[in-house]
Amino acid sequence: MTTHSKIFALILLLSGYGATLSAQTEVAPFRPGVTTDGISYFLPKTRLHIAIEATQVTRTPGEYAPYASAFLRVDNVPQTATDVWTVNTLSVTPYGVADPNKAYTIRLKTKTAAPLVTLTGDGCLLAVNGEAQQPEALSQPSMKDLGSDAINAADYKTPEILAATSPRKAAELAAEEIYDIRENRGMLSKGQADFMPKDGDQLKIMLDNLGQQESALLQLFQGTTATKQHVITLDVEPTSFDGTPQVLFRFSPEKGFLEPNSTEGAPFTISFTDEHSLPAEASAADAKSTKKEQEDLRYCVSGNARVVVNGPTGNIIWQSSMPFAQIGRIEHLGGELFNKKYTTHVYLHPTTGSILKLDAAPETK
């Protein structure tokens, strides 16, 4: 063999080796669904969807705020814009997501008709030989404007106020106008005004107009208030079940919701404590053979945990006991149930993968 032939043969050998190596290391992703060979699916792990509602009240100072004490004898008027946040409610909804470490396949016998199977969007098994409803959609973050008490005070400024040569003088004239309005309203209420209305309806209209004027001019000193309702959502997966607190978020009365690692605000925490509620496992004598277990349906016997959400002072905001797939164990339901001459209906819980309903009926001929 010539030198060129040897080199060419070596290239072919290396090329073939590379192709073989590539074929050996290529791993096809696990694809849940129904095939002629069986049913591939995931079991879920349990997460919590937490929705927190809070109110944000924004106070904007008035144009004449610096003169409120001098001309109206009103103290504690905000001189700068401020926000005041308050947490109102907190709700917790458990839900399930596909656990990549719990991927299984039910092997079906040759020529066995594939059963009706219901899977979630991410491949968790919901039902075999039955139709199950998909889990409800989780809530989304939102913001709702609850309105403002602001009135366009410029519409109620008198020509004298508008012509004032300094803010202080304008504030003084606005205060005098407020006192005049109050005096006129008092005279009307007592029936002592120079121009009394003819009936009660007219009197009400006049009093309402005076009240609107006073409110608008007072806002020049006291400022305005606007309110918004915020809802934030968090998806939480337990990091432990030994009661160790996890920080959900930090909260500041001035800045609202902050990230868990923020140096500002006080923490809201959540903890999970295993209640060790699992029933005892079946004895070895009752267990199925390894061969059968490899072909059967897997489900989860979930365990309960105590969930507690604490506020900034350690006060309990929310608490409950609920099942979690992570502290459960995987059990086997004989795969032969789906190959015999009767129809087995199995429904699994979308949050934990535990059995909700199981029944078997003879096939009709």
Coordinates of C-alpha atoms in Angstrom, one line a residue:
M1 CA 0.0 0.0 0.0
T2 CA 1.4 3.4 -1.0
T3 CA 1.8 6.2 1.5
H4 CA -1.2 8.1 0.1
S5 CA -3.3 5.0 0.3
K6 CA -2.4 4.5 4.0
I7 CA -3.3 8.1 4.8
F8 CA -6.6 7.8 2.9
A9 CA -7.4 4.6 4.8
L10 CA -6.6 6.2 8.1
I11 CA -8.9 9.2 7.3
L12 CA -11.7 6.7 6.6
L13 CA -11.1 4.9 9.8
L14 CA -11.0 8.0 11.9
S15 CA -14.2 9.3 10.2
G16 CA -16.0 6.1 10.9
Y17 CA -14.8 6.1 14.5
G18 CA -16.1 9.7 14.9
A19 CA -19.4 8.9 13.5
T20 CA -19.7 5.8 15.8
L21 CA -18.7 7.9 18.8
S22 CA -21.3 10.6 17.9
A23 CA -24.0 8.0 17.5
Q24 CA -23.1 6.5 20.9
T25 CA -23.2 9.8 22.8
E26 CA -26.4 11.2 21.2
V27 CA -29.2 11.0 23.8
A28 CA -32.8 11.5 22.7
P29 CA -34.9 13.6 25.0
F30 CA -37.6 12.0 27.0
R31 CA -40.9 12.6 25.2
P32 CA -44.1 12.1 27.2
G33 CA -47.1 10.7 25.3
V34 CA -48.6 7.5 23.9
T35 CA -46.8 5.2 21.4
T36 CA -47.4 1.7 20.2
D37 CA -44.8 0.5 22.8
G38 CA -46.3 2.2 25.8
I39 CA -47.2 5.4 27.7
S40 CA -44.4 7.8 28.7
Y41 CA -45.1 10.4 31.3
F42 CA -43.8 12.4 34.2
L43 CA -45.0 12.6 37.8
P44 CA -45.1 16.0 39.3
K45 CA -43.3 17.8 42.1
T46 CA -45.3 20.3 44.2
R47 CA -44.9 24.0 44.1
L48 CA -46.8 26.9 45.7
H49 CA -48.2 29.8 43.8
I50 CA -48.4 32.8 46.2
A51 CA -50.4 35.9 45.4
I52 CA -49.9 39.0 47.6
E53 CA -52.2 42.0 47.4
A54 CA -51.0 45.4 48.6
T55 CA -52.2 49.0 48.5
Q56 CA -50.0 51.9 47.5
V57 CA -51.1 55.3 48.6
T58 CA -49.2 58.2 47.0
R59 CA -49.4 61.6 48.7
T60 CA -48.4 64.6 46.5
P61 CA -47.7 67.9 48.3
G62 CA -49.8 71.0 47.5
E63 CA -48.4 74.0 45.7
Y64 CA -48.7 76.1 48.9
A65 CA -47.7 73.3 51.4
P66 CA -44.9 75.4 53.0
Y67 CA -47.5 78.0 54.1
A68 CA -50.2 75.6 55.5
S69 CA -49.2 76.2 59.1
A70 CA -48.9 79.9 58.8
F71 CA -52.2 80.7 57.0
L72 CA -54.4 77.7 57.8
R73 CA -52.9 76.5 61.1
V74 CA -52.7 73.0 59.7
D75 CA -49.6 71.0 60.7
N76 CA -48.2 67.7 59.5
V77 CA -48.8 68.6 55.8
P78 CA -46.4 66.6 53.5
Q79 CA -43.7 68.7 52.0
T80 CA -42.4 66.0 49.6
A81 CA -44.1 63.2 47.7
T82 CA -44.5 60.0 49.8
D83 CA -45.7 56.5 49.3
V84 CA -47.3 54.4 51.9
W85 CA -47.6 50.7 51.2
T86 CA -49.7 48.2 53.1
V87 CA -50.0 44.4 52.6
N88 CA -53.7 43.4 52.6
T89 CA -54.0 39.7 51.7
L90 CA -51.9 36.7 50.9
S91 CA -53.2 33.5 49.2
V92 CA -51.5 30.2 48.5
T93 CA -52.3 27.7 45.7
P94 CA -50.4 24.4 45.4
Y95 CA -49.8 23.1 41.9
G96 CA -47.7 20.5 40.1
V97 CA -44.9 20.7 37.6
A98 CA -43.2 17.9 35.8
D99 CA -40.3 16.4 37.8
P100 CA -37.5 15.5 35.3
N101 CA -36.3 12.9 37.9
K102 CA -39.6 11.1 37.8
A103 CA -40.0 10.0 34.1
Y104 CA -41.6 6.6 33.5
T105 CA -43.0 4.4 30.8
I106 CA -45.8 1.9 31.0
R107 CA -45.0 -1.0 28.6
L108 CA -47.9 -2.4 26.7
K109 CA -48.1 -5.9 25.2
T110 CA -47.8 -6.3 21.5
K111 CA -51.0 -5.6 19.6
T112 CA -52.6 -4.1 22.6
A113 CA -54.6 -1.0 21.8
A114 CA -53.1 2.1 23.3
P115 CA -55.4 3.4 26.0
L116 CA -56.8 6.9 26.2
V117 CA -54.3 9.0 28.2
T118 CA -54.6 12.6 29.5
L119 CA -51.4 14.5 30.1
T120 CA -50.7 18.1 31.3
G121 CA -49.0 20.5 29.0
D122 CA -45.6 19.6 30.4
G123 CA -46.2 15.8 30.3
C124 CA -47.5 14.9 33.8
L125 CA -49.9 12.0 33.8
L126 CA -53.5 12.9 34.8
A127 CA -55.5 9.9 33.6
V128 CA -55.3 6.5 31.9
N129 CA -58.5 5.3 30.1
G130 CA -60.2 8.6 31.1
E131 CA -60.4 12.2 30.3
A132 CA -59.3 14.6 33.1
Q133 CA -59.6 18.4 33.3
Q134 CA -56.4 20.4 32.9
P135 CA -55.3 22.3 36.0
E136 CA -56.7 25.8 36.3
A137 CA -54.5 28.7 35.2
L138 CA -52.7 30.4 37.9
S139 CA -53.2 34.1 38.8
Q140 CA -51.1 36.8 37.2
P141 CA -49.6 40.0 38.6
S142 CA -51.8 43.0 38.2
M143 CA -52.1 46.7 39.1
K144 CA -55.4 48.5 39.5
D145 CA -55.8 52.3 39.8
L146 CA -58.3 52.9 42.6
G147 CA -58.5 56.6 41.8
S148 CA -57.4 60.0 43.2
D149 CA -59.0 62.7 45.2
A150 CA -57.3 65.4 43.0
I151 CA -59.3 68.3 41.9
N152 CA -58.0 70.8 39.3
A153 CA -57.4 73.6 41.8
A154 CA -56.4 76.0 39.1
D155 CA -60.1 76.2 38.1
Y156 CA -61.0 77.6 41.5
K157 CA -58.2 80.2 41.9
T158 CA -59.7 83.7 42.0
P159 CA -58.2 86.5 39.8
E160 CA -56.5 87.9 42.9
I161 CA -54.7 84.6 43.6
L162 CA -53.7 84.3 39.9
A163 CA -52.3 87.9 40.0
A164 CA -50.3 87.4 43.1
T165 CA -46.6 88.4 42.7
S166 CA -45.2 85.6 45.0
P167 CA -46.2 82.1 46.2
R168 CA -46.5 83.3 49.7
K169 CA -49.0 86.1 48.7
A170 CA -50.9 83.6 46.6
A171 CA -51.1 81.2 49.5
E172 CA -52.3 84.0 51.8
L173 CA -55.1 85.0 49.3
A174 CA -56.1 81.3 48.9
A175 CA -56.4 80.9 52.7
E176 CA -58.6 84.0 52.9
E177 CA -60.8 82.6 50.1
I178 CA -61.2 79.3 52.1
Y179 CA -62.2 81.3 55.2
D180 CA -64.8 83.3 53.2
I181 CA -66.2 80.0 51.7
R182 CA -66.6 78.6 55.2
E183 CA -68.3 81.7 56.4
N184 CA -70.7 81.7 53.5
R185 CA -71.5 78.1 54.0
G186 CA -72.2 78.6 57.6
M187 CA -74.6 81.5 56.9
L188 CA -76.4 79.4 54.3
S189 CA -76.8 76.6 56.8
K190 CA -78.3 79.0 59.4
G191 CA -80.6 80.6 56.8
Q192 CA -78.9 84.0 57.4
A193 CA -77.3 84.5 53.9
D194 CA -78.1 87.7 51.9
F195 CA -79.3 85.5 49.0
M196 CA -81.1 82.5 50.4
P197 CA -82.2 79.8 47.9
K198 CA -85.9 79.3 47.2
D199 CA -86.0 75.6 48.1
G200 CA -84.1 72.7 49.6
D201 CA -82.7 71.5 46.3
Q202 CA -81.2 74.8 45.5
L203 CA -79.7 75.0 49.0
K204 CA -78.1 71.6 48.5
I205 CA -76.6 72.6 45.2
M206 CA -75.1 75.8 46.6
L207 CA -73.6 74.0 49.6
D208 CA -72.2 71.3 47.4
N209 CA -70.6 74.0 45.1
L210 CA -69.0 75.7 48.1
G211 CA -67.7 72.4 49.4
Q212 CA -66.1 71.6 46.1
Q213 CA -64.4 75.0 46.0
E214 CA -63.1 74.6 49.5
S215 CA -61.8 71.1 48.8
A216 CA -60.0 72.3 45.7
L217 CA -58.3 75.2 47.4
L218 CA -57.4 73.1 50.4
Q219 CA -55.5 70.7 48.1
L220 CA -53.2 73.7 47.3
F221 CA -52.0 73.3 50.9
Q222 CA -52.7 69.7 51.9
G223 CA -51.9 68.0 48.6
T224 CA -53.6 65.1 46.9
T225 CA -53.9 61.3 47.5
A226 CA -53.9 58.6 44.8
T227 CA -54.4 54.9 45.5
K228 CA -53.3 51.8 43.6
Q229 CA -53.9 48.1 44.3
H230 CA -51.0 45.8 43.4
V231 CA -50.9 42.0 43.2
I232 CA -47.6 40.3 42.8
T233 CA -47.2 36.5 42.4
L234 CA -44.4 34.2 43.5
D235 CA -43.8 30.5 42.6
V236 CA -42.1 28.8 45.4
E237 CA -40.5 25.4 45.5
P238 CA -39.4 24.1 48.9
T239 CA -35.6 23.9 49.5
S240 CA -36.1 21.8 52.7
F241 CA -38.8 20.3 54.9
D242 CA -37.0 20.8 58.2
G243 CA -38.7 24.2 59.1
T244 CA -35.9 26.4 57.9
P245 CA -37.4 29.7 56.7
Q246 CA -37.0 30.8 53.1
V247 CA -37.3 34.5 52.3
L248 CA -40.2 35.2 49.9
F249 CA -39.6 38.9 49.5
R250 CA -38.8 42.0 51.5
F251 CA -41.3 44.7 52.1
S252 CA -40.9 48.4 52.8
P253 CA -43.8 50.7 53.8
E254 CA -42.1 53.4 51.7
K255 CA -41.0 51.3 48.7
G256 CA -43.2 48.3 48.6
F257 CA -42.1 44.9 47.4
L258 CA -38.3 44.3 47.2
E259 CA -36.1 41.4 46.2
P260 CA -35.3 38.8 48.8
N261 CA -31.6 39.8 48.8
S262 CA -32.3 43.5 49.2
T263 CA -30.7 45.3 52.1
E264 CA -33.9 47.3 52.6
G265 CA -37.2 46.3 53.9
A266 CA -38.3 43.6 56.3
P267 CA -38.5 39.9 55.2
F268 CA -41.6 37.8 54.7
T269 CA -40.6 34.2 55.0
I270 CA -42.0 30.7 54.4
S271 CA -41.1 27.4 56.0
F272 CA -42.0 23.8 55.3
T273 CA -42.0 21.2 58.1
D274 CA -42.4 17.5 57.3
E275 CA -45.2 16.0 59.4
H276 CA -44.0 12.4 58.7
S277 CA -47.5 11.3 57.7
L278 CA -46.5 8.6 55.2
P279 CA -48.2 5.2 55.8
A280 CA -45.9 2.2 56.2
E281 CA -44.6 0.6 53.0
A282 CA -45.9 -2.8 51.9
S283 CA -43.9 -5.8 53.1
A284 CA -41.4 -7.5 50.9
A285 CA -43.7 -10.5 50.5
D286 CA -46.4 -8.2 49.0
A287 CA -44.1 -6.4 46.7
K288 CA -44.2 -7.0 42.9
S289 CA -41.3 -8.6 41.0
T290 CA -38.7 -6.3 39.5
K291 CA -39.8 -7.3 36.0
K292 CA -43.4 -6.4 36.6
E293 CA -42.4 -3.1 38.3
Q294 CA -40.4 -2.1 35.3
E295 CA -43.6 -2.2 33.2
D296 CA -46.3 -0.9 35.5
L297 CA -47.8 2.5 36.3
R298 CA -46.0 4.6 38.9
Y299 CA -47.8 7.0 41.2
C300 CA -46.9 9.0 44.3
V301 CA -48.0 8.5 47.9
S302 CA -47.6 12.0 49.1
G303 CA -46.5 13.2 52.5
N304 CA -47.9 16.2 54.4
A305 CA -46.0 19.3 55.4
R306 CA -46.9 22.2 57.6
V307 CA -46.5 25.4 55.7
V308 CA -46.2 28.7 57.6
V309 CA -45.8 32.2 56.1
N310 CA -44.4 34.8 58.6
G311 CA -44.5 38.6 58.5
P312 CA -41.7 41.0 59.3
T313 CA -42.3 40.8 63.1
G314 CA -42.5 37.0 63.1
N315 CA -46.3 37.1 63.1
I316 CA -48.1 34.2 61.2
I317 CA -49.7 35.6 58.0
W318 CA -50.8 32.2 56.7
Q319 CA -50.5 28.5 57.7
S320 CA -51.8 25.2 56.6
S321 CA -51.0 21.5 56.3
M322 CA -50.9 20.2 52.7
P323 CA -49.5 17.2 50.7
F324 CA -46.2 17.4 48.8
A325 CA -44.9 14.9 46.2
Q326 CA -41.3 15.6 47.3
I327 CA -41.7 14.0 50.7
G328 CA -43.8 11.1 49.4
R329 CA -42.7 7.9 47.8
I330 CA -43.3 6.2 44.5
E331 CA -45.6 3.2 44.4
H332 CA -46.4 0.7 41.6
L333 CA -49.7 -0.1 40.1
G334 CA -49.5 -3.4 38.1
G335 CA -49.0 -2.8 34.4
E336 CA -51.0 -5.9 33.7
L337 CA -54.1 -4.0 34.7
F338 CA -53.9 -2.3 31.3
N339 CA -53.5 -5.6 29.3
K340 CA -56.2 -7.9 30.7
K341 CA -59.7 -8.2 29.5
Y342 CA -61.1 -5.3 31.4
T343 CA -60.6 -1.6 31.3
T344 CA -58.8 0.1 34.2
H345 CA -59.5 3.8 34.8
V346 CA -56.9 5.7 36.8
Y347 CA -57.0 9.4 37.7
L348 CA -54.0 11.1 39.3
H349 CA -53.8 14.3 41.3
P350 CA -52.2 17.0 39.2
T351 CA -50.4 18.5 42.2
T352 CA -48.9 15.4 43.8
G353 CA -49.3 12.5 41.4
S354 CA -51.3 10.5 43.9
I355 CA -54.3 8.4 42.9
L356 CA -57.5 10.3 42.9
K357 CA -59.7 7.5 41.6
L358 CA -59.1 3.9 40.5
D359 CA -61.7 1.4 39.1
A360 CA -61.7 -1.5 36.7
A361 CA -64.6 -2.7 34.6
P362 CA -64.8 -5.8 32.3
E363 CA -64.5 -5.0 28.6
T364 CA -67.7 -5.1 26.6
K365 CA -67.8 -7.4 23.6

